[in-house]
Amino acid sequence: MKLEWRRVSLPLKDPFTIARGTLHHQQCLIVILTQDGVSGFGEVTCNNYYGHTYESLEAALNLVRDAIAEQPLMHPRELYKVCQAVIPTDRFALSAIDGAAYDLYGKTQGIRTTEILGLNTAAETRSSYTLGIDSIEEMIRKYRDQPDWPVYKIKLGTPHDLEIVQALRAVTEATIRVDANCAWTVEQTITNSRALRELGVEFIEQPLPADASPAAQREVFEQSALPVIADESCRTEEDVARCEGLFHGINVKLCKCGGLTPASRMLQQARALGMKTMVGCMIESTVGISAAAQLLPLLDYADFDGANLLAEDVARGVRIHNGEVEFSNVYGNGIELLI
Ligand SMILES: [Mg+2]
């Protein structure tokens, strides 16, 4: 198989702010895996927080390119082992290759990736739409631009978090979830959880820093008035068991864990441990979203709005429309590249 990639800079509709900073463009790599004239596509985004740049991602892809060139078409789980042996800790790069591998394998076999993963395709879970941090007026304007989603995920971590949620609750009856992106203390989390429960919020994502002590996490787990979902605290397969008893659920992202192959195992493990399951995304194109959406049957919560936040996309594939996950008629992940 042949491995190639392209650098892409995705323009956003609106600047996107979370507790850690603001984005205007999202840099990503589109990874292309080709065998006998058929191509599968994967995506990985550059990410300061996790320390991934174009250069670091391309260095990892260069390391694994020769190993892939020697391989015939194979099940993505088998190719994952080949790649993992070469770049065991480069999970962002692994995730893009793994996404392309499922897309290619499905296209050549004439099946969808959900079927390759052994999942029932009839899933009802809807996606949330994310409102990044901004002035309250701007956050309401962004909500009014997209008023028909069943669920909104509100980014918090400001000096006026409760006012933001109060203002949005005043204009919508939709389900609201909040994501503090590591910005709160134990005391803030417990206090905020009570007020947020009164506002009908469903859960809190990652209130504490990723390196908070287990004792701090347990205090929040036991005293929060709302369920707490791990994002930055749950990156890899090894983290799932560690989150038991500290979080009520986990938010898996393909780039954090290494792709569909480990993500599907993590979600099944979390369910077996009685935790809620969620898959989220970065701001990314339909290439990345189409991979993540294949996990829908394993999810209690979905956050697949990455491509909806873009001014221009680079592919057709799984489409998220007002929360509905609309699968493409193309096999694999369903991706048709437009660039
Ligand atoms: Mg998050």
PDB file of C-alpha atoms in Angstrom, residues 90-307:
ATOM      1  CA  ASP A  90       2.597   8.705  17.828  1.00  0.00           C
ATOM      2  CA  ARG A  91      -1.129   8.216  18.356  1.00  0.00           C
ATOM      3  CA  PHE A  92      -2.163  11.333  16.407  1.00  0.00           C
ATOM      4  CA  ALA A  93      -0.353  10.010  13.299  1.00  0.00           C
ATOM      5  CA  LEU A  94      -1.594   6.453  13.937  1.00  0.00           C
ATOM      6  CA  SER A  95      -5.180   7.690  14.044  1.00  0.00           C
ATOM      7  CA  ALA A  96      -4.985   9.211  10.551  1.00  0.00           C
ATOM      8  CA  ILE A  97      -3.464   6.055   9.045  1.00  0.00           C
ATOM      9  CA  ASP A  98      -6.040   3.899  10.853  1.00  0.00           C
ATOM     10  CA  GLY A  99      -8.907   6.058   9.546  1.00  0.00           C
ATOM     11  CA  ALA A 100      -7.570   5.769   5.990  1.00  0.00           C
ATOM     12  CA  ALA A 101      -7.117   1.999   6.455  1.00  0.00           C
ATOM     13  CA  TYR A 102     -10.797   1.456   7.368  1.00  0.00           C
ATOM     14  CA  ASP A 103     -11.933   3.717   4.521  1.00  0.00           C
ATOM     15  CA  LEU A 104      -9.762   1.824   2.018  1.00  0.00           C
ATOM     16  CA  TYR A 105     -10.640  -1.645   3.329  1.00  0.00           C
ATOM     17  CA  GLY A 106     -14.362  -0.916   3.316  1.00  0.00           C
ATOM     18  CA  LYS A 107     -14.235   0.527  -0.203  1.00  0.00           C
ATOM     19  CA  THR A 108     -12.367  -2.511  -1.560  1.00  0.00           C
ATOM     20  CA  GLN A 109     -14.594  -5.028   0.275  1.00  0.00           C
ATOM     21  CA  GLY A 110     -17.868  -3.209  -0.463  1.00  0.00           C
ATOM     22  CA  ILE A 111     -18.844  -2.770   3.198  1.00  0.00           C
ATOM     23  CA  ARG A 112     -19.189   0.129   5.612  1.00  0.00           C
ATOM     24  CA  THR A 113     -16.728   0.661   8.425  1.00  0.00           C
ATOM     25  CA  THR A 114     -19.434   0.100  11.049  1.00  0.00           C
ATOM     26  CA  GLU A 115     -19.742  -3.428   9.647  1.00  0.00           C
ATOM     27  CA  ILE A 116     -15.958  -3.947   9.669  1.00  0.00           C
ATOM     28  CA  LEU A 117     -16.125  -3.010  13.353  1.00  0.00           C
ATOM     29  CA  GLY A 118     -18.936  -5.509  13.877  1.00  0.00           C
ATOM     30  CA  LEU A 119     -21.435  -2.840  14.938  1.00  0.00           C
ATOM     31  CA  ASN A 120     -25.171  -2.581  14.387  1.00  0.00           C
ATOM     32  CA  THR A 121     -25.725   0.394  12.092  1.00  0.00           C
ATOM     33  CA  ALA A 122     -29.086   1.448  13.531  1.00  0.00           C
ATOM     34  CA  ALA A 123     -27.993   4.088  16.043  1.00  0.00           C
ATOM     35  CA  GLU A 124     -30.192   6.924  17.294  1.00  0.00           C
ATOM     36  CA  THR A 125     -27.615   9.039  19.124  1.00  0.00           C
ATOM     37  CA  ARG A 126     -27.542  12.653  17.935  1.00  0.00           C
ATOM     38  CA  SER A 127     -24.569  14.998  17.861  1.00  0.00           C
ATOM     39  CA  SER A 128     -24.198  18.171  19.876  1.00  0.00           C
ATOM     40  CA  TYR A 129     -23.215  21.535  18.421  1.00  0.00           C
ATOM     41  CA  THR A 130     -20.397  23.362  20.206  1.00  0.00           C
ATOM     42  CA  LEU A 131     -20.531  27.007  21.235  1.00  0.00           C
ATOM     43  CA  GLY A 132     -16.996  28.300  21.831  1.00  0.00           C
ATOM     44  CA  ILE A 133     -16.196  30.926  24.456  1.00  0.00           C
ATOM     45  CA  ASP A 134     -17.118  34.475  23.467  1.00  0.00           C
ATOM     46  CA  SER A 135     -19.071  37.426  24.799  1.00  0.00           C
ATOM     47  CA  ILE A 136     -22.534  36.324  25.907  1.00  0.00           C
ATOM     48  CA  GLU A 137     -24.082  38.265  23.003  1.00  0.00           C
ATOM     49  CA  GLU A 138     -21.825  36.526  20.497  1.00  0.00           C
ATOM     50  CA  MET A 139     -22.533  33.103  22.019  1.00  0.00           C
ATOM     51  CA  ILE A 140     -26.253  33.750  21.671  1.00  0.00           C
ATOM     52  CA  ARG A 141     -25.718  34.911  18.090  1.00  0.00           C
ATOM     53  CA  LYS A 142     -23.803  31.675  17.333  1.00  0.00           C
ATOM     54  CA  TYR A 143     -26.670  29.687  18.873  1.00  0.00           C
ATOM     55  CA  ARG A 144     -29.210  31.617  16.753  1.00  0.00           C
ATOM     56  CA  ASP A 145     -27.156  30.773  13.623  1.00  0.00           C
ATOM     57  CA  GLN A 146     -27.676  27.060  14.412  1.00  0.00           C
ATOM     58  CA  PRO A 147     -30.952  26.981  16.383  1.00  0.00           C
ATOM     59  CA  ASP A 148     -32.208  23.487  15.493  1.00  0.00           C
ATOM     60  CA  TRP A 149     -29.708  21.158  17.134  1.00  0.00           C
ATOM     61  CA  PRO A 150     -31.081  18.902  19.897  1.00  0.00           C
ATOM     62  CA  VAL A 151     -27.970  19.354  22.070  1.00  0.00           C
ATOM     63  CA  TYR A 152     -25.492  22.201  22.612  1.00  0.00           C
ATOM     64  CA  LYS A 153     -22.076  21.810  24.183  1.00  0.00           C
ATOM     65  CA  ILE A 154     -21.000  25.076  25.788  1.00  0.00           C
ATOM     66  CA  LYS A 155     -17.323  25.763  26.302  1.00  0.00           C
ATOM     67  CA  LEU A 156     -16.642  27.270  29.737  1.00  0.00           C
ATOM     68  CA  GLY A 157     -13.632  28.365  31.765  1.00  0.00           C
ATOM     69  CA  THR A 158     -14.335  32.110  32.020  1.00  0.00           C
ATOM     70  CA  PRO A 159     -14.924  34.423  35.011  1.00  0.00           C
ATOM     71  CA  HIS A 160     -18.680  34.359  34.227  1.00  0.00           C
ATOM     72  CA  ASP A 161     -19.452  30.730  33.381  1.00  0.00           C
ATOM     73  CA  LEU A 162     -22.845  30.560  35.105  1.00  0.00           C
ATOM     74  CA  GLU A 163     -24.045  33.754  33.407  1.00  0.00           C
ATOM     75  CA  ILE A 164     -23.196  32.220  30.032  1.00  0.00           C
ATOM     76  CA  VAL A 165     -25.289  29.134  30.735  1.00  0.00           C
ATOM     77  CA  GLN A 166     -28.137  31.191  32.230  1.00  0.00           C
ATOM     78  CA  ALA A 167     -28.229  33.387  29.106  1.00  0.00           C
ATOM     79  CA  LEU A 168     -28.294  30.402  26.746  1.00  0.00           C
ATOM     80  CA  ARG A 169     -30.844  28.543  28.853  1.00  0.00           C
ATOM     81  CA  ALA A 170     -33.090  31.615  28.547  1.00  0.00           C
ATOM     82  CA  VAL A 171     -33.148  31.234  24.742  1.00  0.00           C
ATOM     83  CA  THR A 172     -33.243  27.436  24.274  1.00  0.00           C
ATOM     84  CA  GLU A 173     -34.919  24.382  25.749  1.00  0.00           C
ATOM     85  CA  ALA A 174     -32.427  22.066  24.002  1.00  0.00           C
ATOM     86  CA  THR A 175     -30.170  19.781  26.037  1.00  0.00           C
ATOM     87  CA  ILE A 176     -27.102  21.645  27.312  1.00  0.00           C
ATOM     88  CA  ARG A 177     -23.743  20.088  28.205  1.00  0.00           C
ATOM     89  CA  VAL A 178     -20.721  22.048  29.379  1.00  0.00           C
ATOM     90  CA  ASP A 179     -16.989  21.547  28.832  1.00  0.00           C
ATOM     91  CA  ALA A 180     -14.590  23.381  31.171  1.00  0.00           C
ATOM     92  CA  ASN A 181     -11.451  22.087  29.403  1.00  0.00           C
ATOM     93  CA  CYS A 182      -9.530  21.632  32.691  1.00  0.00           C
ATOM     94  CA  ALA A 183     -10.223  25.199  33.914  1.00  0.00           C
ATOM     95  CA  TRP A 184     -11.976  24.576  37.265  1.00  0.00           C
ATOM     96  CA  THR A 185     -10.873  23.691  40.779  1.00  0.00           C
ATOM     97  CA  VAL A 186     -12.538  21.030  42.909  1.00  0.00           C
ATOM     98  CA  GLU A 187     -14.511  23.687  44.815  1.00  0.00           C
ATOM     99  CA  GLN A 188     -15.610  25.500  41.656  1.00  0.00           C
ATOM    100  CA  THR A 189     -16.710  22.237  40.090  1.00  0.00           C
ATOM    101  CA  ILE A 190     -18.836  21.182  43.038  1.00  0.00           C
ATOM    102  CA  THR A 191     -20.393  24.636  43.437  1.00  0.00           C
ATOM    103  CA  ASN A 192     -20.970  25.070  39.692  1.00  0.00           C
ATOM    104  CA  SER A 193     -22.447  21.581  39.389  1.00  0.00           C
ATOM    105  CA  ARG A 194     -25.311  22.516  41.733  1.00  0.00           C
ATOM    106  CA  ALA A 195     -26.154  25.708  39.853  1.00  0.00           C
ATOM    107  CA  LEU A 196     -25.801  23.974  36.484  1.00  0.00           C
ATOM    108  CA  ARG A 197     -28.109  21.179  37.568  1.00  0.00           C
ATOM    109  CA  GLU A 198     -30.735  23.808  38.378  1.00  0.00           C
ATOM    110  CA  LEU A 199     -30.284  25.078  34.805  1.00  0.00           C
ATOM    111  CA  GLY A 200     -30.957  21.594  33.436  1.00  0.00           C
ATOM    112  CA  VAL A 201     -27.404  20.888  32.270  1.00  0.00           C
ATOM    113  CA  GLU A 202     -26.831  17.213  31.453  1.00  0.00           C
ATOM    114  CA  PHE A 203     -23.151  16.756  32.364  1.00  0.00           C
ATOM    115  CA  ILE A 204     -19.795  18.470  32.876  1.00  0.00           C
ATOM    116  CA  GLU A 205     -16.867  17.541  30.665  1.00  0.00           C
ATOM    117  CA  GLN A 206     -13.336  17.662  32.106  1.00  0.00           C
ATOM    118  CA  PRO A 207     -13.663  20.232  34.900  1.00  0.00           C
ATOM    119  CA  LEU A 208     -10.268  19.584  36.517  1.00  0.00           C
ATOM    120  CA  PRO A 209      -6.790  19.688  34.955  1.00  0.00           C
ATOM    121  CA  ALA A 210      -5.696  16.430  33.355  1.00  0.00           C
ATOM    122  CA  ASP A 211      -3.003  16.010  36.031  1.00  0.00           C
ATOM    123  CA  ALA A 212      -5.363  16.547  38.993  1.00  0.00           C
ATOM    124  CA  SER A 213      -4.731  14.015  41.741  1.00  0.00           C
ATOM    125  CA  PRO A 214      -6.941  10.927  42.001  1.00  0.00           C
ATOM    126  CA  ALA A 215      -8.090  12.269  45.399  1.00  0.00           C
ATOM    127  CA  ALA A 216      -9.285  15.529  43.790  1.00  0.00           C
ATOM    128  CA  GLN A 217     -10.984  13.638  40.978  1.00  0.00           C
ATOM    129  CA  ARG A 218     -12.689  11.321  43.470  1.00  0.00           C
ATOM    130  CA  GLU A 219     -13.966  14.263  45.517  1.00  0.00           C
ATOM    131  CA  VAL A 220     -15.549  15.734  42.386  1.00  0.00           C
ATOM    132  CA  PHE A 221     -16.900  12.338  41.326  1.00  0.00           C
ATOM    133  CA  GLU A 222     -18.571  11.846  44.688  1.00  0.00           C
ATOM    134  CA  GLN A 223     -19.827  15.378  45.302  1.00  0.00           C
ATOM    135  CA  SER A 224     -20.671  16.778  41.875  1.00  0.00           C
ATOM    136  CA  ALA A 225     -24.405  17.227  41.356  1.00  0.00           C
ATOM    137  CA  LEU A 226     -23.905  16.309  37.686  1.00  0.00           C
ATOM    138  CA  PRO A 227     -22.100  13.446  35.936  1.00  0.00           C
ATOM    139  CA  VAL A 228     -18.494  14.213  35.046  1.00  0.00           C
ATOM    140  CA  ILE A 229     -16.997  13.026  31.757  1.00  0.00           C
ATOM    141  CA  ALA A 230     -13.241  12.600  31.195  1.00  0.00           C
ATOM    142  CA  ASP A 231     -11.699  14.105  28.073  1.00  0.00           C
ATOM    143  CA  GLU A 232      -8.127  15.330  28.654  1.00  0.00           C
ATOM    144  CA  SER A 233      -7.882  12.745  31.496  1.00  0.00           C
ATOM    145  CA  CYS A 234      -8.733   9.864  29.152  1.00  0.00           C
ATOM    146  CA  ARG A 235      -6.374   9.653  26.210  1.00  0.00           C
ATOM    147  CA  THR A 236      -5.368   6.029  25.700  1.00  0.00           C
ATOM    148  CA  GLU A 237      -6.641   2.510  26.240  1.00  0.00           C
ATOM    149  CA  GLU A 238      -4.755   2.315  29.548  1.00  0.00           C
ATOM    150  CA  ASP A 239      -6.666   5.346  30.871  1.00  0.00           C
ATOM    151  CA  VAL A 240     -10.119   3.738  30.701  1.00  0.00           C
ATOM    152  CA  ALA A 241      -9.676   1.529  33.758  1.00  0.00           C
ATOM    153  CA  ARG A 242      -8.056   4.442  35.635  1.00  0.00           C
ATOM    154  CA  CYS A 243     -11.184   6.562  35.035  1.00  0.00           C
ATOM    155  CA  GLU A 244     -13.467   4.029  36.730  1.00  0.00           C
ATOM    156  CA  GLY A 245     -14.643   5.483  40.044  1.00  0.00           C
ATOM    157  CA  LEU A 246     -13.274   8.937  39.120  1.00  0.00           C
ATOM    158  CA  PHE A 247     -15.520   9.816  36.159  1.00  0.00           C
ATOM    159  CA  HIS A 248     -19.026   8.826  35.113  1.00  0.00           C
ATOM    160  CA  GLY A 249     -18.016   8.488  31.492  1.00  0.00           C
ATOM    161  CA  ILE A 250     -15.278   9.026  28.942  1.00  0.00           C
ATOM    162  CA  ASN A 251     -14.963  11.170  25.822  1.00  0.00           C
ATOM    163  CA  VAL A 252     -12.839   9.265  23.311  1.00  0.00           C
ATOM    164  CA  LYS A 253     -11.241  11.104  20.399  1.00  0.00           C
ATOM    165  CA  LEU A 254      -9.597   9.209  17.574  1.00  0.00           C
ATOM    166  CA  CYS A 255      -6.448  11.333  17.538  1.00  0.00           C
ATOM    167  CA  LYS A 256      -5.882  11.046  21.308  1.00  0.00           C
ATOM    168  CA  CYS A 257      -6.112   7.259  21.412  1.00  0.00           C
ATOM    169  CA  GLY A 258      -4.698   6.285  17.997  1.00  0.00           C
ATOM    170  CA  GLY A 259      -7.760   5.715  15.821  1.00  0.00           C
ATOM    171  CA  LEU A 260     -10.864   3.602  15.320  1.00  0.00           C
ATOM    172  CA  THR A 261      -9.091   0.380  16.302  1.00  0.00           C
ATOM    173  CA  PRO A 262      -8.261   1.397  19.906  1.00  0.00           C
ATOM    174  CA  ALA A 263     -11.324   3.685  20.191  1.00  0.00           C
ATOM    175  CA  SER A 264     -13.772   0.841  19.598  1.00  0.00           C
ATOM    176  CA  ARG A 265     -12.027  -1.237  22.277  1.00  0.00           C
ATOM    177  CA  MET A 266     -12.062   1.690  24.743  1.00  0.00           C
ATOM    178  CA  LEU A 267     -15.785   2.307  24.281  1.00  0.00           C
ATOM    179  CA  GLN A 268     -16.621  -1.358  24.785  1.00  0.00           C
ATOM    180  CA  GLN A 269     -14.422  -1.467  27.879  1.00  0.00           C
ATOM    181  CA  ALA A 270     -16.054   1.663  29.297  1.00  0.00           C
ATOM    182  CA  ARG A 271     -19.522   0.198  28.792  1.00  0.00           C
ATOM    183  CA  ALA A 272     -18.438  -3.036  30.461  1.00  0.00           C
ATOM    184  CA  LEU A 273     -17.276  -0.942  33.446  1.00  0.00           C
ATOM    185  CA  GLY A 274     -20.646   0.830  33.604  1.00  0.00           C
ATOM    186  CA  MET A 275     -19.401   4.171  32.308  1.00  0.00           C
ATOM    187  CA  LYS A 276     -21.126   6.396  29.771  1.00  0.00           C
ATOM    188  CA  THR A 277     -19.525   6.617  26.344  1.00  0.00           C
ATOM    189  CA  MET A 278     -18.903   9.644  24.165  1.00  0.00           C
ATOM    190  CA  VAL A 279     -16.858  10.325  21.059  1.00  0.00           C
ATOM    191  CA  GLY A 280     -15.782  13.857  20.348  1.00  0.00           C
ATOM    192  CA  CYS A 281     -13.786  15.537  17.644  1.00  0.00           C
ATOM    193  CA  MET A 282     -11.362  18.338  17.058  1.00  0.00           C
ATOM    194  CA  ILE A 283     -12.270  21.089  14.632  1.00  0.00           C
ATOM    195  CA  GLU A 284     -11.674  18.920  11.605  1.00  0.00           C
ATOM    196  CA  SER A 285     -13.036  18.246   8.151  1.00  0.00           C
ATOM    197  CA  THR A 286     -15.574  15.680   6.999  1.00  0.00           C
ATOM    198  CA  VAL A 287     -12.646  13.251   6.532  1.00  0.00           C
ATOM    199  CA  GLY A 288     -12.083  12.980  10.278  1.00  0.00           C
ATOM    200  CA  ILE A 289     -15.772  13.236  11.198  1.00  0.00           C
ATOM    201  CA  SER A 290     -16.680  10.404   8.808  1.00  0.00           C
ATOM    202  CA  ALA A 291     -14.269   8.097  10.636  1.00  0.00           C
ATOM    203  CA  ALA A 292     -15.466   9.042  14.130  1.00  0.00           C
ATOM    204  CA  ALA A 293     -19.129   8.694  13.154  1.00  0.00           C
ATOM    205  CA  GLN A 294     -18.618   4.988  12.434  1.00  0.00           C
ATOM    206  CA  LEU A 295     -18.556   4.479  16.224  1.00  0.00           C
ATOM    207  CA  LEU A 296     -22.069   5.897  16.690  1.00  0.00           C
ATOM    208  CA  PRO A 297     -23.642   2.536  17.694  1.00  0.00           C
ATOM    209  CA  LEU A 298     -21.310   2.437  20.728  1.00  0.00           C
ATOM    210  CA  LEU A 299     -22.219   5.904  21.992  1.00  0.00           C
ATOM    211  CA  ASP A 300     -24.407   7.483  24.633  1.00  0.00           C
ATOM    212  CA  TYR A 301     -23.228  10.948  23.556  1.00  0.00           C
ATOM    213  CA  ALA A 302     -21.772  12.214  20.283  1.00  0.00           C
ATOM    214  CA  ASP A 303     -19.962  15.441  19.484  1.00  0.00           C
ATOM    215  CA  PHE A 304     -19.335  15.389  15.741  1.00  0.00           C
ATOM    216  CA  ASP A 305     -19.759  19.045  14.806  1.00  0.00           C
ATOM    217  CA  GLY A 306     -16.126  19.715  13.789  1.00  0.00           C
ATOM    218  CA  ALA A 307     -16.857  20.110  10.081  1.00  0.00           C
TER     219      ALA A 307
END
